[in-house]
GROMACS .gro file of C-alpha atoms in nm:
model
  441
    1VAL     CA    1   9.908  10.794   8.077
    2ARG     CA    2   9.599  10.696   8.273
    3LEU     CA    3   9.424  10.380   8.157
    4GLU     CA    4   9.152  10.355   8.422
    5GLY     CA    5   8.809  10.289   8.275
    6THR     CA    6   8.929  10.157   7.941
    7ARG     CA    7   8.680   9.902   7.813
    8SER     CA    8   8.893   9.742   7.541
    9LEU     CA    9   9.254   9.687   7.444
   10GLU     CA   10   9.207   9.923   7.151
   11GLU     CA   11   9.085  10.202   7.379
   12ALA     CA   12   9.390  10.156   7.600
   13LEU     CA   13   9.620  10.166   7.298
   14ALA     CA   14   9.452  10.484   7.172
   15ARG     CA   15   9.540  10.657   7.499
   16VAL     CA   16   9.897  10.528   7.474
   17ARG     CA   17   9.927  10.662   7.119
   18GLU     CA   18   9.812  11.006   7.231
   19ALA     CA   19  10.049  11.012   7.529
   20LEU     CA   20  10.351  10.907   7.323
   21ALA     CA   21  10.329  11.233   7.131
   22GLU     CA   22  10.437  11.416   7.449
   23VAL     CA   23  10.733  11.191   7.541
   24ARG     CA   24  11.078  11.343   7.497
   25PRO     CA   25  11.340  11.134   7.313
   26GLY     CA   26  11.517  10.893   7.544
   27ARG     CA   27  11.251  10.913   7.815
   28TRP     CA   28  11.003  10.647   7.927
   29LEU     CA   29  10.628  10.652   7.886
   30LEU     CA   30  10.483  10.546   8.220
   31GLY     CA   31  10.120  10.475   8.294
   32ARG     CA   32   9.881  10.275   8.502
   33GLY     CA   33   9.520  10.168   8.544
   34TRP     CA   34   9.452   9.894   8.286
   35ARG     CA   35   9.257   9.585   8.387
   36SER     CA   36   9.223   9.327   8.112
   37GLY     CA   37   8.929   9.164   8.289
   38ASP     CA   38   8.726   9.475   8.200
   39TRP     CA   39   8.808   9.457   7.829
   40GLN     CA   40   8.572   9.337   7.558
   41PRO     CA   41   8.663   9.124   7.378
   42ARG     CA   42   8.867   8.957   7.651
   43VAL     CA   43   9.230   8.963   7.542
   44GLU     CA   44   9.560   8.997   7.724
   45PRO     CA   45   9.805   9.278   7.643
   46THR     CA   46  10.131   9.202   7.464
   47LYS     CA   47  10.457   9.382   7.397
   48GLU     CA   48  10.393   9.362   7.022
   49ARG     CA   49  10.088   9.587   7.046
   50LEU     CA   50  10.295   9.849   7.229
   51ASP     CA   51  10.587   9.811   6.988
   52GLU     CA   52  10.360   9.903   6.696
   53LEU     CA   53  10.312  10.245   6.857
   54ALA     CA   54  10.623  10.307   7.064
   55GLY     CA   55  10.913  10.171   6.861
   56GLU     CA   56  11.231  10.234   7.063
   57THR     CA   57  11.055  10.431   7.337
   58PRO     CA   58  11.038  10.218   7.654
   59VAL     CA   59  10.682  10.185   7.782
   60ALA     CA   60  10.583  10.052   8.124
   61LEU     CA   61  10.215  10.042   8.216
   62MET     CA   62  10.118   9.924   8.564
   63ALA     CA   63   9.790   9.739   8.599
   64ARG     CA   64   9.516   9.892   8.807
   65ASP     CA   65   9.601   9.663   9.100
   66SER     CA   66   9.978   9.736   9.077
   67HIS     CA   67  10.046   9.361   9.068
   68SER     CA   68  10.114   9.341   8.692
   69VAL     CA   69  10.309   9.554   8.447
   70TRP     CA   70  10.272   9.565   8.068
   71LEU     CA   71  10.602   9.639   7.892
   72SER     CA   72  10.717   9.718   7.542
   73SER     CA   73  11.013   9.534   7.392
   74ALA     CA   74  11.234   9.840   7.447
   75ALA     CA   75  11.146   9.833   7.815
   76LEU     CA   76  11.197   9.457   7.845
   77ALA     CA   77  11.540   9.491   7.686
   78ARG     CA   78  11.657   9.706   7.979
   79ALA     CA   79  11.636   9.397   8.204
   80ASN     CA   80  11.848   9.180   7.971
   81GLY     CA   81  11.655   8.871   8.081
   82ASP     CA   82  11.656   8.960   8.453
   83LEU     CA   83  11.285   8.886   8.498
   84HIS     CA   84  11.251   8.568   8.705
   85VAL     CA   85  11.247   8.614   9.083
   86PRO     CA   86  11.087   8.405   9.361
   87GLY     CA   87  10.716   8.479   9.388
   88GLY     CA   88  10.709   8.631   9.040
   89VAL     CA   89  10.530   8.536   8.719
   90VAL     CA   90  10.661   8.601   8.368
   91GLU     CA   91  10.385   8.546   8.114
   92VAL     CA   92  10.510   8.368   7.801
   93ASP     CA   93  10.364   8.291   7.459
   94GLU     CA   94  10.345   7.955   7.283
   95ARG     CA   95  10.713   7.989   7.186
   96GLY     CA   96  10.816   8.044   7.547
   97GLU     CA   97  10.897   8.411   7.484
   98PRO     CA   98  10.789   8.680   7.735
   99THR     CA   99  10.464   8.844   7.628
  100GLY     CA  100  10.557   9.169   7.800
  101VAL     CA  101  10.339   9.110   8.108
  102LEU     CA  102  10.509   9.052   8.444
  103ARG     CA  103  10.315   8.976   8.761
  104GLU     CA  104  10.375   8.996   9.136
  105GLU     CA  105  10.742   8.993   9.243
  106SER     CA  106  10.863   8.999   8.882
  107CYS     CA  107  10.657   9.313   8.825
  108TRP     CA  108  10.794   9.490   9.134
  109HIS     CA  109  11.150   9.377   9.068
  110PHE     CA  110  11.138   9.528   8.720
  111ARG     CA  111  10.977   9.849   8.848
  112ASP     CA  112  11.238   9.902   9.118
  113ALA     CA  113  11.542   9.796   8.915
  114TYR     CA  114  11.482   9.927   8.566
  115ILE     CA  115  11.216  10.197   8.536
  116GLU     CA  116  11.399  10.529   8.526
  117THR     CA  117  11.244  10.807   8.732
  118THR     CA  118  11.432  11.102   8.881
  119ASP     CA  119  11.403  11.220   9.241
  120ASP     CA  120  11.252  11.548   9.123
  121GLU     CA  121  10.985  11.360   8.928
  122TYR     CA  122  10.896  11.160   9.240
  123VAL     CA  123  10.872  11.472   9.453
  124GLU     CA  124  10.658  11.659   9.201
  125ALA     CA  125  10.421  11.362   9.178
  126MET     CA  126  10.396  11.352   9.557
  127ARG     CA  127  10.336  11.727   9.571
  128THR     CA  128  10.048  11.689   9.327
  129ALA     CA  129   9.907  11.396   9.525
  130ILE     CA  130   9.917  11.596   9.852
  131LYS     CA  131   9.718  11.881   9.698
  132LEU     CA  132   9.464  11.634   9.561
  133ALA     CA  133   9.439  11.462   9.899
  134ASN     CA  134   9.376  11.789  10.080
  135SER     CA  135   9.108  11.883   9.827
  136ARG     CA  136   8.937  11.550   9.898
  137GLY     CA  137   8.935  11.612  10.275
  138VAL     CA  138   9.236  11.395  10.359
  139THR     CA  139   9.458  11.500  10.652
  140ALA     CA  140   9.645  11.173  10.718
  141VAL     CA  141   9.751  10.869  10.518
  142HIS     CA  142   9.893  10.526  10.586
  143ASP     CA  143  10.152  10.501  10.309
  144LYS     CA  144  10.147  10.130  10.223
  145ASP     CA  145  10.397  10.138   9.940
  146GLY     CA  146  10.661   9.973  10.157
  147TRP     CA  147  10.939  10.148   9.967
  148LEU     CA  148  11.257  10.236  10.156
  149GLY     CA  149  11.308  10.553   9.951
  150ALA     CA  150  10.975  10.714  10.041
  151PRO     CA  151  11.071  10.868  10.379
  152ARG     CA  152  11.342  11.086  10.228
  153PHE     CA  153  11.095  11.235   9.980
  154TRP     CA  154  10.833  11.297  10.249
  155GLN     CA  155  11.107  11.457  10.459
  156ARG     CA  156  11.212  11.681  10.171
  157LEU     CA  157  10.854  11.801  10.130
  158ASP     CA  158  10.824  11.856  10.505
  159SER     CA  159  11.139  12.070  10.506
  160GLU     CA  160  10.982  12.282  10.230
  161GLY     CA  161  10.659  12.325  10.427
  162ALA     CA  162  10.473  12.130  10.159
  163LEU     CA  163  10.380  11.822  10.365
  164THR     CA  164  10.023  11.915  10.453
  165LEU     CA  165   9.942  11.557  10.554
  166ARG     CA  166  10.032  11.329  10.842
  167VAL     CA  167  10.206  11.019  10.707
  168TRP     CA  168  10.222  10.679  10.879
  169GLN     CA  169  10.494  10.519  10.667
  170SER     CA  170  10.535  10.151  10.588
  171LEU     CA  171  10.876   9.996  10.530
  172PRO     CA  172  10.984   9.685  10.336
  173ALA     CA  173  10.960   9.372  10.549
  174GLU     CA  174  11.290   9.237  10.420
  175LYS     CA  175  11.468   9.526  10.596
  176VAL     CA  176  11.350   9.423  10.944
  177ASP     CA  177  11.694   9.310  11.061
  178ASP     CA  178  11.857   9.632  10.942
  179LEU     CA  179  11.595   9.837  11.127
  180ALA     CA  180  11.648   9.628  11.439
  181ALA     CA  181  12.023   9.687  11.419
  182LEU     CA  182  11.964  10.062  11.401
  183GLY     CA  183  11.730  10.050  11.699
  184ILE     CA  184  11.454  10.225  11.503
  185ALA     CA  185  11.103  10.112  11.596
  186SER     CA  186  10.745  10.198  11.505
  187GLY     CA  187  10.661  10.557  11.601
  188PHE     CA  188  11.001  10.703  11.513
  189GLY     CA  189  10.960  11.048  11.360
  190GLY     CA  190  10.757  11.362  11.417
  191PRO     CA  191  10.399  11.493  11.394
  192ARG     CA  192  10.395  11.492  11.012
  193LEU     CA  193  10.598  11.177  10.935
  194GLU     CA  194  10.633  10.863  11.146
  195LEU     CA  195  10.770  10.520  11.065
  196GLY     CA  196  10.483  10.283  11.123
  197TYR     CA  197  10.485   9.922  11.012
  198LEU     CA  198  10.629   9.659  10.781
  199LYS     CA  199  10.449   9.561  10.461
  200VAL     CA  200  10.442   9.204  10.328
  201PHE     CA  201  10.239   9.018  10.064
  202MET     CA  202  10.083   8.676  10.108
  203ASP     CA  203   9.938   8.655   9.755
  204GLY     CA  204   9.838   8.844   9.443
  205THR     CA  205   9.506   8.999   9.343
  206LEU     CA  206   9.165   8.932   9.198
  207GLY     CA  207   9.233   9.149   8.892
  208SER     CA  208   9.557   8.970   8.802
  209GLN     CA  209   9.397   8.634   8.891
  210THR     CA  210   9.682   8.561   9.131
  211ALA     CA  211   9.488   8.564   9.460
  212ARG     CA  212   9.573   8.252   9.664
  213MET     CA  213   9.262   8.036   9.697
  214LEU     CA  214   9.159   7.737   9.904
  215ASP     CA  215   9.124   7.540   9.580
  216GLY     CA  216   9.501   7.574   9.528
  217SER     CA  217   9.494   7.839   9.256
  218GLY     CA  218   9.679   8.168   9.268
  219VAL     CA  219  10.031   8.275   9.360
  220GLU     CA  220  10.184   8.227   9.704
  221ILE     CA  221  10.422   8.517   9.755
  222THR     CA  222  10.494   8.448  10.122
  223SER     CA  223  10.430   8.114  10.292
  224ARG     CA  224  10.261   8.088  10.631
  225GLU     CA  225  10.587   7.967  10.785
  226ALA     CA  226  10.792   8.252  10.640
  227PHE     CA  227  10.530   8.504  10.750
  228ALA     CA  228  10.527   8.368  11.105
  229ASP     CA  229  10.905   8.404  11.118
  230LEU     CA  230  10.877   8.763  10.994
  231ILE     CA  231  10.615   8.850  11.258
  232ARG     CA  232  10.849   8.729  11.532
  233ARG     CA  233  11.146   8.925  11.397
  234ALA     CA  234  10.933   9.236  11.348
  235ALA     CA  235  10.796   9.209  11.701
  236ARG     CA  236  11.146   9.193  11.845
  237ALA     CA  237  11.233   9.505  11.644
  238GLY     CA  238  10.920   9.687  11.766
  239PHE     CA  239  10.720   9.688  11.442
  240PRO     CA  240  10.367   9.567  11.366
  241VAL     CA  241  10.304   9.406  11.029
  242ALA     CA  242  10.051   9.486  10.759
  243VAL     CA  243   9.997   9.180  10.542
  244HIS     CA  244   9.828   9.193  10.203
  245ALA     CA  245   9.586   8.901  10.170
  246ILE     CA  246   9.318   8.875   9.900
  247GLY     CA  247   9.220   8.509   9.854
  248ASP     CA  248   9.059   8.289  10.118
  249GLN     CA  249   9.371   8.071  10.149
  250ALA     CA  250   9.597   8.374  10.188
  251ASN     CA  251   9.375   8.519  10.459
  252ARG     CA  252   9.364   8.187  10.645
  253ASP     CA  253   9.743   8.153  10.626
  254ALA     CA  254   9.787   8.508  10.758
  255LEU     CA  255   9.550   8.446  11.049
  256ASP     CA  256   9.719   8.115  11.127
  257ALA     CA  257  10.057   8.290  11.142
  258PHE     CA  258   9.925   8.565  11.370
  259GLU     CA  259   9.772   8.301  11.597
  260GLU     CA  260  10.093   8.097  11.606
  261THR     CA  261  10.299   8.404  11.702
  262ARG     CA  262  10.048   8.570  11.934
  263SER     CA  263  10.272   8.539  12.239
  264ASP     CA  264  10.547   8.727  12.054
  265TRP     CA  265  10.353   9.036  11.948
  266GLN     CA  266  10.048   9.075  12.171
  267PRO     CA  267  10.237   9.148  12.499
  268ARG     CA  268  10.421   9.426  12.313
  269GLY     CA  269  10.092   9.595  12.223
  270LEU     CA  270  10.159   9.578  11.849
  271ARG     CA  271   9.853   9.654  11.637
  272GLN     CA  272   9.860   9.398  11.359
  273ARG     CA  273   9.653   9.423  11.043
  274VAL     CA  274   9.546   9.230  10.737
  275GLU     CA  275   9.525   9.447  10.429
  276HIS     CA  276   9.216   9.395  10.211
  277ALA     CA  277   9.079   9.066  10.355
  278GLN     CA  278   8.875   9.052  10.037
  279LEU     CA  279   8.761   8.690  10.039
  280LEU     CA  280   8.707   8.501  10.364
  281ALA     CA  281   8.586   8.150  10.440
  282PRO     CA  282   8.289   8.177  10.681
  283GLU     CA  283   8.482   8.011  10.962
  284ASP     CA  284   8.759   8.273  10.940
  285VAL     CA  285   8.544   8.588  10.975
  286GLY     CA  286   8.534   8.576  11.355
  287ARG     CA  287   8.905   8.507  11.396
  288PHE     CA  288   9.012   8.869  11.347
  289ALA     CA  289   8.833   8.982  11.663
  290GLN     CA  290   8.940   8.669  11.852
  291LEU     CA  291   9.307   8.734  11.772
  292GLY     CA  292   9.296   9.112  11.800
  293VAL     CA  293   9.402   9.156  11.437
  294ALA     CA  294   9.255   9.455  11.253
  295THR     CA  295   9.114   9.450  10.901
  296SER     CA  296   9.240   9.734  10.684
  297VAL     CA  297   8.988   9.737  10.400
  298GLN     CA  298   8.872   9.954  10.114
  299PHE     CA  299   8.497   9.998  10.085
  300SER     CA  300   8.531  10.117   9.724
  301HIS     CA  301   8.670   9.780   9.616
  302ALA     CA  302   8.329   9.613   9.658
  303PRO     CA  303   8.139   9.802   9.384
  304SER     CA  304   8.454   9.838   9.174
  305ASP     CA  305   8.531   9.465   9.174
  306ARG     CA  306   8.177   9.327   9.173
  307ASP     CA  307   8.175   9.215   8.809
  308LEU     CA  308   8.515   9.045   8.832
  309ALA     CA  309   8.422   8.884   9.163
  310ASP     CA  310   8.094   8.752   9.025
  311ARG     CA  311   8.282   8.599   8.732
  312LEU     CA  312   8.593   8.463   8.906
  313TRP     CA  313   8.454   8.391   9.254
  314ALA     CA  314   8.102   8.304   9.146
  315ALA     CA  315   8.025   8.054   9.423
  316LYS     CA  316   8.198   8.249   9.700
  317THR     CA  317   8.090   8.612   9.688
  318ASP     CA  318   7.886   8.583  10.008
  319GLY     CA  319   8.226   8.592  10.180
  320ALA     CA  320   8.369   8.869   9.962
  321TYR     CA  321   8.412   9.225  10.093
  322ALA     CA  322   8.220   9.112  10.402
  323PHE     CA  323   8.242   9.445  10.584
  324ARG     CA  324   7.925   9.415  10.792
  325SER     CA  325   8.005   9.059  10.895
  326LEU     CA  326   8.349   9.171  11.010
  327TRP     CA  327   8.205   9.469  11.197
  328ASP     CA  328   7.940   9.257  11.368
  329SER     CA  329   8.203   9.001  11.468
  330GLY     CA  330   8.384   9.268  11.669
  331ALA     CA  331   8.678   9.312  11.432
  332LEU     CA  332   8.833   9.657  11.406
  333LEU     CA  333   8.753   9.780  11.055
  334ALA     CA  334   8.974  10.057  10.915
  335ASN     CA  335   8.876  10.196  10.575
  336GLY     CA  336   9.114  10.347  10.321
  337SER     CA  337   9.125  10.414   9.949
  338ASP     CA  338   9.412  10.188   9.834
  339ALA     CA  339   9.501  10.478   9.602
  340PRO     CA  340   9.605  10.472   9.325
  341ILE     CA  341   9.422  10.140   9.279
  342GLU     CA  342   9.100  10.326   9.361
  343GLU     CA  343   9.043  10.701   9.360
  344LEU     CA  344   9.176  10.893   9.659
  345ASP     CA  345   8.825  10.998   9.763
  346PRO     CA  346   8.707  10.924  10.119
  347LEU     CA  347   8.352  11.039  10.050
  348ALA     CA  348   8.324  10.790   9.763
  349GLY     CA  349   8.457  10.520   9.994
  350ILE     CA  350   8.200  10.601  10.261
  351ARG     CA  351   7.924  10.592   9.999
  352ALA     CA  352   8.049  10.253   9.880
  353GLY     CA  353   8.042  10.115  10.234
  354VAL     CA  354   7.688  10.236  10.295
  355LEU     CA  355   7.527  10.192   9.953
  356ARG     CA  356   7.734   9.896   9.817
  357THR     CA  357   7.715  10.058   9.474
  358LEU     CA  358   7.866  10.361   9.303
  359ASP     CA  359   7.652  10.361   8.990
  360ASP     CA  360   7.284  10.318   8.908
  361ARG     CA  361   7.285   9.942   8.968
  362PRO     CA  362   7.127   9.788   9.278
  363ALA     CA  363   7.344   9.733   9.584
  364TRP     CA  364   7.581   9.436   9.560
  365HIS     CA  365   7.531   9.202   9.856
  366PRO     CA  366   7.338   9.470  10.050
  367GLY     CA  367   7.352   9.260  10.366
  368GLN     CA  368   7.717   9.365  10.395
  369ALA     CA  369   7.633   9.738  10.397
  370LEU     CA  370   7.732   9.956  10.692
  371THR     CA  371   7.556  10.251  10.851
  372VAL     CA  372   7.689  10.602  10.787
  373GLU     CA  373   7.815  10.621  11.146
  374GLN     CA  374   8.000  10.291  11.109
  375ALA     CA  375   8.156  10.396  10.778
  376LEU     CA  376   8.268  10.729  10.927
  377THR     CA  377   8.420  10.557  11.231
  378ALA     CA  378   8.604  10.314  11.003
  379SER     CA  379   8.741  10.608  10.803
  380THR     CA  380   8.850  10.836  11.091
  381VAL     CA  381   8.866  10.692  11.443
  382ASN     CA  382   8.988  10.344  11.358
  383PRO     CA  383   9.279  10.437  11.127
  384ALA     CA  384   9.408  10.673  11.397
  385TRP     CA  385   9.392  10.390  11.652
  386LEU     CA  386   9.568  10.154  11.414
  387ALA     CA  387   9.852  10.406  11.387
  388GLY     CA  388   9.875  10.424  11.767
  389ASP     CA  389   9.772  10.789  11.751
  390GLU     CA  390   9.420  10.783  11.896
  391ARG     CA  391   9.512  11.032  12.172
  392ARG     CA  392   9.603  11.301  11.917
  393ARG     CA  393   9.372  11.253  11.621
  394GLY     CA  394   9.070  11.074  11.483
  395LYS     CA  395   8.813  11.275  11.681
  396LEU     CA  396   8.719  11.641  11.728
  397LEU     CA  397   8.802  11.678  12.098
  398PRO     CA  398   8.983  11.942  12.307
  399GLY     CA  399   9.354  11.864  12.310
  400GLN     CA  400   9.355  11.669  11.985
  401TYR     CA  401   9.497  11.799  11.659
  402ALA     CA  402   9.269  12.040  11.476
  403ASP     CA  403   9.264  11.816  11.169
  404LEU     CA  404   8.920  11.845  11.017
  405VAL     CA  405   8.710  11.875  10.706
  406VAL     CA  406   8.416  12.107  10.641
  407LEU     CA  407   8.129  11.949  10.444
  408ASP     CA  408   7.835  12.117  10.277
  409ARG     CA  409   7.591  11.901  10.475
  410ASP     CA  410   7.581  11.652  10.761
  411PRO     CA  411   7.620  11.299  10.618
  412VAL     CA  412   7.470  11.148  10.933
  413ALA     CA  413   7.159  11.367  10.929
  414CYS     CA  414   7.089  11.361  10.555
  415ALA     CA  415   6.907  11.078  10.379
  416VAL     CA  416   7.140  10.807  10.248
  417GLU     CA  417   7.012  10.886   9.899
  418GLU     CA  418   7.179  11.228   9.938
  419LEU     CA  419   7.524  11.087  10.015
  420PRO     CA  420   7.640  11.123   9.652
  421GLU     CA  421   7.565  11.497   9.682
  422VAL     CA  422   7.788  11.560   9.987
  423ARG     CA  423   8.081  11.786   9.895
  424ILE     CA  424   8.408  11.895  10.055
  425VAL     CA  425   8.412  12.267  10.139
  426ALA     CA  426   8.750  12.303  10.312
  427THR     CA  427   9.024  12.108  10.489
  428MET     CA  428   9.228  12.203  10.798
  429LEU     CA  429   9.548  12.046  10.931
  430GLY     CA  430   9.677  12.139  11.274
  431GLY     CA  431   9.465  12.452  11.286
  432ASN     CA  432   9.577  12.575  10.942
  433TRP     CA  433   9.362  12.568  10.632
  434VAL     CA  434   9.526  12.353  10.364
  435HIS     CA  435   9.238  12.361  10.116
  436ASN     CA  436   8.995  12.644  10.036
  437PRO     CA  437   9.023  12.872  10.342
  438PRO     CA  438   8.719  13.088  10.428
  439PRO     CA  439   8.524  13.295  10.348
  440TRP     CA  440   8.289  13.057  10.169
  441ASP     CA  441   7.977  13.117   9.967
   0.00000   0.00000   0.00000
């Protein structure tokens, strides 16, 4: 069940009720997309509200940011109390009983250990996602899930001829020593699937109110010291690191760790990145370029999060989603979708970077807007460089892969007001049409 866009708890529950009618006995109802900060009146979800509808059917609903999960009692019972892990949050009521909401490491621990999904269900979901991606003009992705099981599913699809994407795959940071023992380093694989980087989290998110802030609030998932140790071990194994950092404290800690370990990774040519970099103290903006650390951002987050940011970061939003400031500082800016947190829609992302709005409201912090050329570079050239693949893709040049998209108009030549009208006509991967081959109307 999809819960994106729900404006109240009751609206979310209505969608759950409808979806439950299609669930076979003994199976789970899975869903995602809720964000309680968007609900009016402002209430938090509880297991009791799901129990009223689901009874003995286990229900697990991931939040929009994937950092919280809302569970029914039947789902919670599968864990038999196995909820508390380092870096995790178990929300409790006034009696000390779990409310059904788990955050951060507790959320991911439950997802990985107890939610029952078959291999065939995973593969079918990935097959659907690939077709959607191709229809949106996507030819390559950086898979940031950091799940050790993902490569085997991508490989299965590739063997079937169904992998019509190039995948730069992340791996869980805690497996760095195992990877080193195997002698597998970044770049291992083929033209459709390569092992790329290790994924680690410094903090939580804005939506779950777990971002690590300079005022001491939020959840610290990985300390600066532990992250620095990981960077060193990853560098020895031949892997760069992508570190999720949302709050200003988390971003500062990540930059401090990269600076402390610079002599370990820079001589090896590893292309390090901070994922999201959503809130930065002014004195930290220029440090990305100084250290040679890329910012892997999502332009769509700015208009999507503006209301939450204005409410929760009221005095700090000048440093939030500061894409133009980062660009002007000389930082490498790579834009992605963060799907499924935002829609897998590069054109919407480019519009968000240029217009700083995706609805009829005025631009949010318009001084942080980018030009169309900058937004396109951040969405094509820079991600290819970050994957170490700039000689083969990212540009339309002789000798590079014929990975391209056909649009119905030139986004550089048209007026910015026309950007919402730009449409995908067709998509090509390696010289083969993977979406809507010609002839075209």
